Short mmCIF file of C-alpha atoms in Angstrom, two decimals:
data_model
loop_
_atom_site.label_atom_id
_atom_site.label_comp_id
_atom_site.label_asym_id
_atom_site.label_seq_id
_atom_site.Cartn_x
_atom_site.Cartn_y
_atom_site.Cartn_z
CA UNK A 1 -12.92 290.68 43.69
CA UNK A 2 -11.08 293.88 44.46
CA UNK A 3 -14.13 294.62 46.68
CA UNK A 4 -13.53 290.99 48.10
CA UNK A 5 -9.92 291.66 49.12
CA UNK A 6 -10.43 295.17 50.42
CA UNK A 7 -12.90 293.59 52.79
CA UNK A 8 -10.46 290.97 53.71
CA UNK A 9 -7.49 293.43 54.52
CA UNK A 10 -9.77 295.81 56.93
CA UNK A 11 -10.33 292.64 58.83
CA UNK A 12 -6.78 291.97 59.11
CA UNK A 13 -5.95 294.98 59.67
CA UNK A 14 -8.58 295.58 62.25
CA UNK A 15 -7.68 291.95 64.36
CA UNK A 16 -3.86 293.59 63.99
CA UNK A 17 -4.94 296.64 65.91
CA UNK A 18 -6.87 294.52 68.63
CA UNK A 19 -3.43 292.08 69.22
CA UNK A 20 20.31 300.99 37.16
CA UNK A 21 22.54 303.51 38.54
CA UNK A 22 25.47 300.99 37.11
CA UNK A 23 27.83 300.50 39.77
CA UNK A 24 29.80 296.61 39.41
CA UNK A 25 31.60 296.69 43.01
CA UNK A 26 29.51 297.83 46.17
CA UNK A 27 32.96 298.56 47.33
CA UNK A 28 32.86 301.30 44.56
CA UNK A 29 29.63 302.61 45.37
CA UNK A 30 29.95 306.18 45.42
CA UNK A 31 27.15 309.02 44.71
CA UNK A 32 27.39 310.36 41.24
CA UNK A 33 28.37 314.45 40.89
CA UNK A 34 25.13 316.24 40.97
CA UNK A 35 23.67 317.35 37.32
CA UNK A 36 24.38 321.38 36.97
CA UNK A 37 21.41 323.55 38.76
CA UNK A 38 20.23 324.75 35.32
CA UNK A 39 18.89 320.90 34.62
CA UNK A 40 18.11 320.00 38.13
CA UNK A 41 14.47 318.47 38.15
CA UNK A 42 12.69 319.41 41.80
CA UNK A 43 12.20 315.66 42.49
CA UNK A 44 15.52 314.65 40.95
CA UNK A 45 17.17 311.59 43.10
CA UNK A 46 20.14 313.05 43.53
CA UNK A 47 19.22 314.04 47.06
CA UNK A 48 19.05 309.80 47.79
CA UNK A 49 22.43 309.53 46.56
CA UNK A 50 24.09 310.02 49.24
CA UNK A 51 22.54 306.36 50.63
CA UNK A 52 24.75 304.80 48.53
CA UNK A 53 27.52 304.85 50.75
CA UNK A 54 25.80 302.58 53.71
CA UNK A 55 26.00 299.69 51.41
CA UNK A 56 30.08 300.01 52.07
CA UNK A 57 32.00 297.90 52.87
CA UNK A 58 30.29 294.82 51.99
CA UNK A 59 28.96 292.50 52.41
CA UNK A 60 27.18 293.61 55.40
CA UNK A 61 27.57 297.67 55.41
CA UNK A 62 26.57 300.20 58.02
CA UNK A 63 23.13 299.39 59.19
CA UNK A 64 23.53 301.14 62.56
CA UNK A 65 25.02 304.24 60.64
CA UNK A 66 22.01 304.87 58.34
CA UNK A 67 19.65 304.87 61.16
CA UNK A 68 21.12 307.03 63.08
CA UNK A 69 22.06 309.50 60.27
CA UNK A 70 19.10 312.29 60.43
CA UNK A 71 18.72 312.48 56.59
CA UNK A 72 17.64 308.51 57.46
CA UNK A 73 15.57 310.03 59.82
CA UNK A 74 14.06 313.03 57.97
CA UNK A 75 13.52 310.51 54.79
CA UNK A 76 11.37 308.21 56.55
CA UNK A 77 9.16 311.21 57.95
CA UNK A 78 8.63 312.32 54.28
CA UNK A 79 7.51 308.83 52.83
CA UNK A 80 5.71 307.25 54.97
CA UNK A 81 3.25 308.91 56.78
CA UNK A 82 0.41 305.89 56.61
CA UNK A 83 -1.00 304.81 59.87
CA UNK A 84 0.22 301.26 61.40
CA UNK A 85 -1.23 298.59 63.33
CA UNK A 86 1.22 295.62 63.58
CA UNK A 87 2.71 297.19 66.81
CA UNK A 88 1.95 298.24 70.11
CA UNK A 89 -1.34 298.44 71.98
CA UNK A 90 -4.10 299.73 69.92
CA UNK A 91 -4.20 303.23 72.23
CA UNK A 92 -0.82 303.58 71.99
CA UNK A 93 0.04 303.10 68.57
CA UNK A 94 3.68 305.24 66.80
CA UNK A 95 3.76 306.43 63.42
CA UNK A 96 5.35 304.19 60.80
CA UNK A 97 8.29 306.44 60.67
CA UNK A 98 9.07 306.25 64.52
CA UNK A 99 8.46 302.30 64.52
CA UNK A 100 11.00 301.10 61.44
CA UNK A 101 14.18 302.15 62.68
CA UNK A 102 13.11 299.87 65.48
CA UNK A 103 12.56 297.03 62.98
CA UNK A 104 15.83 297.27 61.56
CA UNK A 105 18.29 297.83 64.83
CA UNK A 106 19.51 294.54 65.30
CA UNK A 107 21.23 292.42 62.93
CA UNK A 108 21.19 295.27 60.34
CA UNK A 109 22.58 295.35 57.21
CA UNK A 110 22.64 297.31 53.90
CA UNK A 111 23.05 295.93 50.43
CA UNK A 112 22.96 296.66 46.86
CA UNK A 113 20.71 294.52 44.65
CA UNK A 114 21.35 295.13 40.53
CA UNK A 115 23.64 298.33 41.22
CA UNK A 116 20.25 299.98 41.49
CA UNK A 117 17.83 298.81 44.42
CA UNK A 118 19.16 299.32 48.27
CA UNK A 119 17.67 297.26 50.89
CA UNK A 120 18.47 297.53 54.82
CA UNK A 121 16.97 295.20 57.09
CA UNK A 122 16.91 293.93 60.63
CA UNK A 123 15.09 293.45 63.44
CA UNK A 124 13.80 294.51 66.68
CA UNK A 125 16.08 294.09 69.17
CA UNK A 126 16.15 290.67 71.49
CA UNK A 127 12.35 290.25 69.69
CA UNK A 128 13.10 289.10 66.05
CA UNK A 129 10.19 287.22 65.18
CA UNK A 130 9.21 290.90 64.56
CA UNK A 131 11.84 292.04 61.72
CA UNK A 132 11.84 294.43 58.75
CA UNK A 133 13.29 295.43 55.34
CA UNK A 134 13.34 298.51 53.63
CA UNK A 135 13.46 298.40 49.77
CA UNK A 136 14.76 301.48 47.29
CA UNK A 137 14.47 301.70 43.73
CA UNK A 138 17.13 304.59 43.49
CA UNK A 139 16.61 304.20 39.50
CA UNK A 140 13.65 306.51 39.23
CA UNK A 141 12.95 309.78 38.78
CA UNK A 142 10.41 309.41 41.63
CA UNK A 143 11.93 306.74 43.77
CA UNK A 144 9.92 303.96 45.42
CA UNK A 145 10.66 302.83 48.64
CA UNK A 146 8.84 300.07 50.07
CA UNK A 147 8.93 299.09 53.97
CA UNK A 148 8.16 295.31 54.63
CA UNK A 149 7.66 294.25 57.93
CA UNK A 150 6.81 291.15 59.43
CA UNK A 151 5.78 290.00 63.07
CA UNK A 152 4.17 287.09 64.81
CA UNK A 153 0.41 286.14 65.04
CA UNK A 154 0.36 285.37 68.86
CA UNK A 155 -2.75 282.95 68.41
CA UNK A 156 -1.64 279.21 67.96
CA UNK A 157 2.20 278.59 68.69
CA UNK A 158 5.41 280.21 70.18
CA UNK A 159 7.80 281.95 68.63
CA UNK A 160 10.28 279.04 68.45
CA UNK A 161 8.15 277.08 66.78
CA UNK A 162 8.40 276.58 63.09
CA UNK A 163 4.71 276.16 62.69
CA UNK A 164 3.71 279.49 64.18
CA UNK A 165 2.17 281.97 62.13
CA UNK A 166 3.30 285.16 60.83
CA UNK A 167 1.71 288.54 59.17
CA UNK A 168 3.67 290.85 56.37
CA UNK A 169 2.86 293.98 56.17
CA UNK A 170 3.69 296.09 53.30
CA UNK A 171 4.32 300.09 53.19
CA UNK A 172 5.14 301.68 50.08
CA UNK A 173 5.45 305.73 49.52
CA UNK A 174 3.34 305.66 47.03
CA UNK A 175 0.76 303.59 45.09
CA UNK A 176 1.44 300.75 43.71
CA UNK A 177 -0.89 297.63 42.11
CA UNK A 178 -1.87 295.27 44.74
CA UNK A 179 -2.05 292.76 41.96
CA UNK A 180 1.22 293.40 40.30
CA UNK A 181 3.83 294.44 42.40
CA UNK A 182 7.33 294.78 41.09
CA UNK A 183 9.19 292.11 40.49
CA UNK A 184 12.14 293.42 41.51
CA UNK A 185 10.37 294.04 45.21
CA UNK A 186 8.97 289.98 45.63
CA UNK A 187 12.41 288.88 44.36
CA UNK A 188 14.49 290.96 47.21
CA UNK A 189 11.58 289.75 49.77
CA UNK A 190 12.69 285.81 48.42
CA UNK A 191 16.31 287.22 48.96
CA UNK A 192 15.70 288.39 52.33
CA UNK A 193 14.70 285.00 53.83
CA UNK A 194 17.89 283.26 51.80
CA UNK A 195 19.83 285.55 53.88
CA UNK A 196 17.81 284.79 57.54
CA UNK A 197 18.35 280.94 56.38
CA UNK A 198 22.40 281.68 55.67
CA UNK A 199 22.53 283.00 59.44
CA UNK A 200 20.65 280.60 61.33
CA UNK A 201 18.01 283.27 61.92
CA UNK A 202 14.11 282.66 62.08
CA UNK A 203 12.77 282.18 58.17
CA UNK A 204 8.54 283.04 59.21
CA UNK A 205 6.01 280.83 57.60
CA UNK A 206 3.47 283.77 56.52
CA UNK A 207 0.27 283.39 56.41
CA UNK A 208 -1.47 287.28 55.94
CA UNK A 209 0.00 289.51 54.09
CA UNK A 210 -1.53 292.99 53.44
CA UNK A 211 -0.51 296.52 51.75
CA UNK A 212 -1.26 299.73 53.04
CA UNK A 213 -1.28 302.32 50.93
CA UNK A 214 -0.17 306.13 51.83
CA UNK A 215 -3.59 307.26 52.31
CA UNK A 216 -4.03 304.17 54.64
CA UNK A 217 -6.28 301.92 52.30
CA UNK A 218 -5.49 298.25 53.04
CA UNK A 219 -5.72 295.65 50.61
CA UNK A 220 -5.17 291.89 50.97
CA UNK A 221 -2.22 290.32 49.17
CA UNK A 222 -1.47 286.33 48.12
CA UNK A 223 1.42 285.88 50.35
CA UNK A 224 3.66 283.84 48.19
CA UNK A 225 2.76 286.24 45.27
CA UNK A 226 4.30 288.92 47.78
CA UNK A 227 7.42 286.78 47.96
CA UNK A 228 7.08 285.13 51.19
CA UNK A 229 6.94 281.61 51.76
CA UNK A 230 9.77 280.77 49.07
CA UNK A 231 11.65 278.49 51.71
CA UNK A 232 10.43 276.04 54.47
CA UNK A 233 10.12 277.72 57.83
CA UNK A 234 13.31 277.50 60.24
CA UNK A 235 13.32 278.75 64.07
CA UNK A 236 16.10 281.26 65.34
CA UNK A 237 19.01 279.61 66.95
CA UNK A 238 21.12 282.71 67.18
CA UNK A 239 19.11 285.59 69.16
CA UNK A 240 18.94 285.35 72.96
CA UNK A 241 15.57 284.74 74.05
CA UNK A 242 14.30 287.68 76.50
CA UNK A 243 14.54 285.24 79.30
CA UNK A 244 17.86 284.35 78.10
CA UNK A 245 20.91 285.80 80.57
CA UNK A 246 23.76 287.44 78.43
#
């Protein structure tokens, strides 16, 4: 089956390329005072702390901060280094750490799920039938970080349309169980199209859904298992179309 699945996900991924840090109030959320050197672990999370404070002031925070911060920057360089194929030509493709700060320019926000998991999300700008979250379990000694992306399968309907067709694309920093992934994870992916619903913003009926792993390995995922598909698709009536004048 495994076999089966892994089979599955190169062809996706191929047809892609052709196309409880306790914290009650995010308004308190500040970075605990580092442990003393002496008992300072080399992969401690104290040096993710400091992401904390994007999640203030709620309920929205500072998406357009973070990104721009070059810890942001430098952190996304270090965990994911796996190759993408779910934008730009094939030739042309940018790493995964140039291409999610795109996915989460406009629109963004930061919050705090359980005082211990961070998500920011957003979308490309003027384009967001192609959006993105980033997920943090800062409750770790190694944390996980997960970067969910999701854009449209050109074949079949437009963009407006609440029967087109979308891929999710999953990117974690390190390996996880394609056939158990956390809870915690498919629940904020549920959350995330609540919150696209709330705004009037496109909610993507998905029907592939695939995780890469660091080293690149692709495997096939049930999307609903994944946490998509929890609500009926909507269209955006917010964002400007590109043809749309300001």
């Amino acid at each position: 089956m495994r076999k089966l699945l892994q089979l599955a996900a190169v062809l996706l991924l191929t047809g892609a390329a052709a196309t409880h840090a306790q914290i009650t109030n995010p308004d308190n959320l500040v970075a605990p005072p580092p442990k003393p050197p002496a008992h300072r672990s080399p992969n401690a999370t104290d040096d993710l702390q400091w992401l904390w404070q994007f999640a203030k002031p709620s309920p929205n925070g500072r998406a357009d901060d973070l990104r721009l911060d070059a810890r942001f920057q430098a952190l996304l360089q270090r965990f994911f280094k796996q190759p993408q194929a779910m934008w730009g030509p094939p030739e042309t493709h940018q790493s995964l750490a140039t291409v999610i700060p795109l996915f989460l320019s406009q629109y963004g926000t930061v919050t705090a799920e359980h005082n211990r998991y961070l998500s920011v999300d957003g979308c490309v700008p003027r384009f967001c039938p192609a959006h993105g979250l980033l997920w943090i379990d800062l409750g770790t000694a190694h944390p996980l970080l997960v970067f969910a992306a999701v854009n449209w399968t050109t074949e079949g309907h437009s963009t407006d349309e609440a029967a087109a067709d979308y891929s999710l694309w999953l990117f974690p920093n390190r390996t996880i169980d394609a056939n158990a992934l956390p809870l915690e994870l498919t629940e904020s992916l549920a959350h995330w199209d609540a919150r696209l619903a709330e705004a009037h913003r496109l909610v993507p009926h998905i029907t592939h859904a695939l995780l890469v792993e660091p080293d690149g390995s692709p495997f096939a995922l049930d999307p609903q298992l994944a946490g998509a598909n929890t609500l009926a698709p909507q269209p955006d009536t917010i964002t400007p179309h590109p043809e749309d004048k300001d």
